[in-house]
Structures are given as C-alpha cells and as structure tokens.
Amino acid sequence: MAAELDRVARIQEEWRRERPDVDVSPQGVIGRLHRLSALLSGALVEVYREFGLGEGEFDVLAALRRAGDPFERAPGELAAHTMVTTGAMTKRIDRLAEAGLVVRRPSESDGRRRVVALTPQGLDLIDAAFTAHMANEHRLLASLPAADRAALEGILMRWLRASGAD
C-alpha cells in the first residue's frame, strides 16, 4: 500500500506513527498545494524566460496590457495590480524602460499625472508572451477533466475569499 501513496501521504503516515496525538490531515491539502505551487511556478517562469522576461516583468507588462488603449497606468496603480511595493515596482519599471518595453510619461487623459505606458515593442512582446503563457496554462491543466478544473476553481475562489485574499 505504501508504494501507492504519494509523497505527502507517506509523510502524513510517518507523522501519524510518530505523533498520533496531532491531527496531520491539513497536510493532505496544504502539502499538495505547496508542491503544486512549486511545480507550476517553475513551468510558468520557463515560458516568461523564452521572452526574456522574469515573472515580475511579465506581471507589469500584463497589467499595462489589461488596462486597454493607451496601455498605461500610474506606478502606484501598477504596484497595487501586481501586489508589490512601490520600491520593487520602480526597479521593475526601470528594467523594462531600459529594454525599451515601457516609457514613463505624462498621462494622455491628465497631463499632471505621470504614468508608465507600453511601447509598441512592449505591446508586441506582451501579446506574444501572453499567448504562449495561456497555451502553457492550458497544457498544465490538460490532465484534469473540465469538471474537476471547474470544481477546483470554485473551491480555490471560496478559500481565497474566506482567507481575505480575494
């Protein structure tokens, strides 16, 4: 039977033997999510690298692309959309500007505001990278039936909401 168990189940079995006084059932969910997170992160970053991007740079370009034409956001807004500090955002923007993918300029709708905007090169790059990213995510989920994917999405959404991370 032990040969049929996955790594998390084997760890749980060992803890149950060594510490029968502690309920280790949460490890079944948390341990597997943790392992999946590491695997998924590696697979996602691999695609970003194909486009010369790190995860942070991809996030910034994607947040700008999602803003719609003229593909601009204020630096503070970008930080909120990507959930990083303004200091970390400044470094990301600096790298992207140096690569010619974004520019800092006055807002088209309010010249008093400063914004970060995609350049034509940045727009082309994020469109290509996003297409590859979505193909990769489809590939990563392909082993799960559609009903399982939908159920898992709903469960994770409810859990995030209940955790205050909505």
mmCIF file of C-alpha atoms in Angstrom:
data_model
loop_
_atom_site.group_PDB
_atom_site.id
_atom_site.type_symbol
_atom_site.label_atom_id
_atom_site.label_comp_id
_atom_site.label_asym_id
_atom_site.label_seq_id
_atom_site.Cartn_x
_atom_site.Cartn_y
_atom_site.Cartn_z
ATOM 1 C CA MET A 1 0.000 0.000 0.000
ATOM 2 C CA ALA A 2 2.810 2.458 0.839
ATOM 3 C CA ALA A 3 4.064 2.215 -2.771
ATOM 4 C CA GLU A 4 0.689 3.595 -3.957
ATOM 5 C CA LEU A 5 0.842 6.609 -1.662
ATOM 6 C CA ASP A 6 2.175 9.915 -2.899
ATOM 7 C CA ARG A 7 4.944 11.773 -1.078
ATOM 8 C CA VAL A 8 2.523 13.810 1.047
ATOM 9 C CA ALA A 9 0.600 10.705 2.138
ATOM 10 C CA ARG A 10 3.861 8.986 3.112
ATOM 11 C CA ILE A 11 4.870 12.000 5.202
ATOM 12 C CA GLN A 12 1.453 12.017 6.866
ATOM 13 C CA GLU A 13 1.779 8.315 7.604
ATOM 14 C CA GLU A 14 5.155 8.873 9.279
ATOM 15 C CA TRP A 15 3.792 11.742 11.374
ATOM 16 C CA ARG A 16 0.759 9.707 12.415
ATOM 17 C CA ARG A 17 3.126 6.972 13.577
ATOM 18 C CA GLU A 18 5.443 9.382 15.400
ATOM 19 C CA ARG A 19 2.840 11.849 16.691
ATOM 20 C CA PRO A 20 -0.541 10.128 16.908
ATOM 21 C CA ASP A 21 -1.658 12.939 19.218
ATOM 22 C CA VAL A 22 -1.550 15.522 16.386
ATOM 23 C CA ASP A 23 -4.099 15.700 13.554
ATOM 24 C CA VAL A 24 -1.992 15.880 10.377
ATOM 25 C CA SER A 25 -4.938 15.900 7.944
ATOM 26 C CA PRO A 26 -4.296 19.527 6.826
ATOM 27 C CA GLN A 27 -1.019 18.345 5.286
ATOM 28 C CA GLY A 28 -3.060 16.477 2.694
ATOM 29 C CA VAL A 29 -4.272 19.741 1.208
ATOM 30 C CA ILE A 30 -1.549 22.204 2.180
ATOM 31 C CA GLY A 31 1.346 19.877 1.336
ATOM 32 C CA ARG A 32 -0.038 19.051 -2.093
ATOM 33 C CA LEU A 33 -0.841 22.701 -2.855
ATOM 34 C CA HIS A 34 2.676 23.665 -1.816
ATOM 35 C CA ARG A 35 4.214 21.024 -4.109
ATOM 36 C CA LEU A 36 1.927 22.035 -6.986
ATOM 37 C CA SER A 37 2.769 25.699 -6.456
ATOM 38 C CA ALA A 38 6.480 24.993 -6.849
ATOM 39 C CA LEU A 39 5.892 22.909 -9.979
ATOM 40 C CA LEU A 40 3.542 25.456 -11.530
ATOM 41 C CA SER A 41 5.807 28.415 -10.743
ATOM 42 C CA GLY A 42 8.717 26.703 -12.451
ATOM 43 C CA ALA A 43 6.644 25.908 -15.532
ATOM 44 C CA LEU A 44 5.281 29.462 -15.766
ATOM 45 C CA VAL A 45 8.664 31.144 -15.333
ATOM 46 C CA GLU A 46 10.107 28.929 -18.073
ATOM 47 C CA VAL A 47 7.731 30.494 -20.610
ATOM 48 C CA TYR A 48 8.440 34.044 -19.402
ATOM 49 C CA ARG A 49 12.161 33.360 -19.860
ATOM 50 C CA GLU A 50 11.555 32.414 -23.509
ATOM 51 C CA PHE A 51 10.552 36.056 -23.995
ATOM 52 C CA GLY A 52 13.431 37.486 -21.957
ATOM 53 C CA LEU A 53 11.164 38.274 -19.014
ATOM 54 C CA GLY A 54 11.083 37.440 -15.356
ATOM 55 C CA GLU A 55 7.818 36.882 -13.518
ATOM 56 C CA GLY A 56 7.764 40.476 -12.258
ATOM 57 C CA GLU A 57 8.351 41.989 -15.677
ATOM 58 C CA PHE A 58 5.659 39.788 -17.189
ATOM 59 C CA ASP A 59 3.236 40.939 -14.465
ATOM 60 C CA VAL A 60 3.920 44.626 -15.164
ATOM 61 C CA LEU A 61 3.553 44.270 -18.931
ATOM 62 C CA ALA A 62 0.376 42.217 -18.465
ATOM 63 C CA ALA A 63 -1.120 44.821 -16.084
ATOM 64 C CA LEU A 64 -0.410 47.532 -18.656
ATOM 65 C CA ARG A 65 -1.887 45.452 -21.487
ATOM 66 C CA ARG A 66 -5.053 44.726 -19.487
ATOM 67 C CA ALA A 67 -5.535 48.478 -18.951
ATOM 68 C CA GLY A 68 -6.561 48.815 -22.605
ATOM 69 C CA ASP A 69 -5.533 51.500 -25.049
ATOM 70 C CA PRO A 70 -3.416 53.631 -24.365
ATOM 71 C CA PHE A 71 -1.953 50.796 -22.187
ATOM 72 C CA GLU A 72 -0.890 52.976 -19.294
ATOM 73 C CA ARG A 73 -1.191 53.035 -15.518
ATOM 74 C CA ALA A 74 0.243 55.163 -12.747
ATOM 75 C CA PRO A 75 3.184 53.496 -10.940
ATOM 76 C CA GLY A 76 1.163 53.196 -7.700
ATOM 77 C CA GLU A 77 -1.701 51.594 -9.601
ATOM 78 C CA LEU A 78 0.743 49.123 -11.159
ATOM 79 C CA ALA A 79 2.080 48.249 -7.716
ATOM 80 C CA ALA A 80 -1.471 47.563 -6.495
ATOM 81 C CA HIS A 81 -2.291 45.435 -9.574
ATOM 82 C CA THR A 82 0.831 43.328 -9.144
ATOM 83 C CA MET A 83 0.837 43.293 -5.323
ATOM 84 C CA VAL A 84 4.409 44.541 -4.835
ATOM 85 C CA THR A 85 5.868 47.523 -3.021
ATOM 86 C CA THR A 86 6.399 50.774 -4.876
ATOM 87 C CA GLY A 87 10.170 50.293 -4.465
ATOM 88 C CA ALA A 88 10.042 46.888 -6.154
ATOM 89 C CA MET A 89 7.812 48.371 -8.845
ATOM 90 C CA THR A 90 10.323 51.140 -9.538
ATOM 91 C CA LYS A 91 13.042 48.553 -10.151
ATOM 92 C CA ARG A 92 10.804 46.569 -12.497
ATOM 93 C CA ILE A 93 9.827 49.683 -14.433
ATOM 94 C CA ASP A 94 13.483 50.736 -14.684
ATOM 95 C CA ARG A 95 14.430 47.357 -16.209
ATOM 96 C CA LEU A 96 11.515 47.437 -18.644
ATOM 97 C CA ALA A 97 12.238 51.047 -19.655
ATOM 98 C CA GLU A 98 15.901 50.190 -20.210
ATOM 99 C CA ALA A 99 14.778 47.351 -22.504
ATOM 100 C CA GLY A 100 12.538 49.749 -24.465
ATOM 101 C CA LEU A 101 9.325 47.974 -23.446
ATOM 102 C CA VAL A 102 7.766 50.815 -21.405
ATOM 103 C CA VAL A 103 8.107 54.575 -21.089
ATOM 104 C CA ARG A 104 7.354 56.981 -18.279
ATOM 105 C CA ARG A 105 5.370 59.992 -19.484
ATOM 106 C CA PRO A 106 2.500 62.344 -18.660
ATOM 107 C CA SER A 107 -0.929 60.717 -18.828
ATOM 108 C CA GLU A 108 -2.872 61.181 -22.061
ATOM 109 C CA SER A 109 -6.057 61.841 -20.057
ATOM 110 C CA ASP A 110 -4.499 64.097 -17.362
ATOM 111 C CA GLY A 111 -1.174 65.740 -18.187
ATOM 112 C CA ARG A 112 -0.497 66.388 -14.469
ATOM 113 C CA ARG A 113 -0.294 62.632 -13.774
ATOM 114 C CA ARG A 114 2.795 60.565 -14.574
ATOM 115 C CA VAL A 115 2.176 57.104 -15.993
ATOM 116 C CA VAL A 116 4.028 54.086 -17.279
ATOM 117 C CA ALA A 117 2.949 53.051 -20.772
ATOM 118 C CA LEU A 118 3.729 50.186 -23.102
ATOM 119 C CA THR A 119 5.848 50.981 -26.127
ATOM 120 C CA PRO A 120 4.889 49.358 -29.449
ATOM 121 C CA GLN A 121 7.729 46.872 -28.811
ATOM 122 C CA GLY A 122 6.334 46.180 -25.309
ATOM 123 C CA LEU A 123 2.837 45.656 -26.697
ATOM 124 C CA ASP A 124 4.083 43.166 -29.290
ATOM 125 C CA LEU A 125 6.140 41.317 -26.684
ATOM 126 C CA ILE A 126 3.374 41.005 -24.078
ATOM 127 C CA ASP A 127 0.866 39.881 -26.715
ATOM 128 C CA ALA A 128 3.209 37.099 -27.841
ATOM 129 C CA ALA A 129 4.218 36.184 -24.279
ATOM 130 C CA PHE A 130 0.599 36.129 -23.084
ATOM 131 C CA THR A 131 -0.443 33.847 -25.941
ATOM 132 C CA ALA A 132 2.358 31.426 -25.008
ATOM 133 C CA HIS A 133 1.500 31.786 -21.305
ATOM 134 C CA MET A 134 -2.131 30.809 -21.886
ATOM 135 C CA ALA A 135 -1.104 27.839 -24.044
ATOM 136 C CA ASN A 136 1.197 26.766 -21.200
ATOM 137 C CA GLU A 137 -1.582 27.077 -18.609
ATOM 138 C CA HIS A 138 -3.905 25.014 -20.821
ATOM 139 C CA ARG A 139 -1.153 22.384 -21.064
ATOM 140 C CA LEU A 140 -0.644 22.377 -17.294
ATOM 141 C CA LEU A 141 -4.351 21.779 -16.676
ATOM 142 C CA ALA A 142 -4.916 19.331 -19.526
ATOM 143 C CA SER A 143 -4.614 16.237 -17.319
ATOM 144 C CA LEU A 144 -7.663 17.298 -15.292
ATOM 145 C CA PRO A 145 -11.162 16.774 -16.685
ATOM 146 C CA ALA A 146 -13.118 20.001 -17.287
ATOM 147 C CA ALA A 147 -15.477 19.249 -14.383
ATOM 148 C CA ASP A 148 -12.523 18.869 -11.990
ATOM 149 C CA ARG A 149 -10.991 22.144 -13.204
ATOM 150 C CA ALA A 150 -14.281 23.970 -12.657
ATOM 151 C CA ALA A 151 -14.767 22.424 -9.201
ATOM 152 C CA LEU A 152 -11.191 23.246 -8.207
ATOM 153 C CA GLU A 153 -11.561 26.840 -9.417
ATOM 154 C CA GLY A 154 -14.696 27.279 -7.312
ATOM 155 C CA ILE A 155 -13.100 25.732 -4.231
ATOM 156 C CA LEU A 156 -9.981 27.876 -4.525
ATOM 157 C CA MET A 157 -12.052 31.020 -5.099
ATOM 158 C CA ARG A 158 -14.114 30.363 -1.960
ATOM 159 C CA TRP A 159 -10.982 29.563 0.065
ATOM 160 C CA LEU A 160 -9.201 32.730 -1.063
ATOM 161 C CA ARG A 161 -12.286 34.805 -0.295
ATOM 162 C CA ALA A 162 -12.597 33.225 3.150
ATOM 163 C CA SER A 163 -8.906 33.906 3.753
ATOM 164 C CA GLY A 164 -9.320 37.572 2.895
ATOM 165 C CA ALA A 165 -7.056 37.279 -0.147
ATOM 166 C CA ASP A 166 -9.795 37.974 -2.689
#
